[in-house]
């Protein structure tokens, strides 16, 4: 299992259980996308397994961030370093 999720008070909480690699990056991104489309939350919170995730994890997060942004849904990270949060913000329009 790559991710798990809960929905509380219209907030989608997603937990990544391990850093992603190129073989499971797309699957995780698609799972997050499906959860957002299904639940239409007011906010998405993604908990990371490491403060400085792998490039593949960052790629999936950037995809989720772009998708949420296009829907007007704020996305925040927990467990991320300040550097990781800034990197994600800087690399997604």
XYZ file of C-alpha atoms in Angstrom:
93
model
C 0.000 0.000 0.000
C 1.510 3.303 -1.106
C -0.919 5.673 0.562
C -3.787 5.762 3.008
C -6.345 8.469 3.554
C -9.061 9.821 5.807
C -11.550 12.631 5.351
C -12.375 14.752 8.387
C -14.445 17.922 8.267
C -14.097 18.129 4.450
C -10.289 17.908 4.701
C -8.594 15.061 2.840
C -5.632 13.694 4.806
C -3.283 11.531 2.739
C -0.310 9.653 4.192
C 2.522 8.405 2.001
C 3.816 5.241 3.668
C 7.242 5.342 2.030
C 9.238 7.440 -0.374
C 8.284 6.839 -3.982
C 10.496 5.676 -6.811
C 9.984 5.797 -10.565
C 8.058 2.524 -10.569
C 5.296 3.724 -8.218
C 5.324 7.526 -8.621
C 2.535 7.627 -11.222
C 0.359 5.192 -9.269
C 0.542 7.336 -6.134
C -0.203 10.527 -8.082
C -3.225 8.898 -9.723
C -4.494 7.632 -6.371
C -4.281 11.127 -4.890
C -6.015 12.584 -7.953
C -8.842 10.043 -7.681
C -9.298 10.805 -3.978
C -9.523 14.547 -4.642
C -12.000 14.049 -7.471
C -14.109 11.657 -5.415
C -14.237 13.616 -2.153
C -13.943 17.221 -3.436
C -12.347 18.369 -0.172
C -11.913 21.973 0.936
C -8.241 21.261 1.671
C -5.704 18.458 1.156
C -2.993 17.596 3.687
C -0.268 15.162 2.647
C 1.951 13.588 5.309
C 5.396 12.658 4.059
C 7.491 9.730 5.294
C 10.708 11.808 5.209
C 11.539 15.481 5.612
C 13.547 15.452 2.377
C 11.746 13.087 -0.018
C 13.111 11.444 -3.145
C 12.832 13.166 -6.537
C 10.073 10.723 -7.503
C 8.073 11.667 -4.399
C 8.579 15.350 -5.200
C 7.352 14.710 -8.731
C 4.125 13.102 -7.484
C 3.639 15.937 -4.984
C 4.137 18.547 -7.701
C 1.517 16.833 -9.836
C -0.939 16.762 -6.919
C -0.152 20.397 -6.098
C -0.837 21.512 -9.698
C -4.081 19.550 -9.825
C -5.308 20.921 -6.492
C -4.312 24.435 -7.542
C -6.321 24.143 -10.747
C -9.361 23.182 -8.643
C -8.793 25.940 -6.095
C -8.060 23.446 -3.319
C -5.161 24.332 -0.993
C -2.588 21.573 -0.487
C -0.230 21.488 2.476
C 2.515 19.105 3.522
C 3.287 17.711 6.949
C 6.574 16.128 7.855
C 8.382 18.097 5.150
C 11.419 20.229 5.680
C 11.173 23.933 4.944
C 13.425 23.328 1.955
C 11.041 20.694 0.557
C 7.991 22.923 1.014
C 9.728 25.838 -0.709
C 10.913 23.615 -3.536
C 7.396 22.363 -4.175
C 5.968 25.881 -4.157
C 8.683 27.180 -6.470
C 8.282 24.407 -9.028
C 4.527 24.443 -9.430
C 2.736 27.367 -11.033
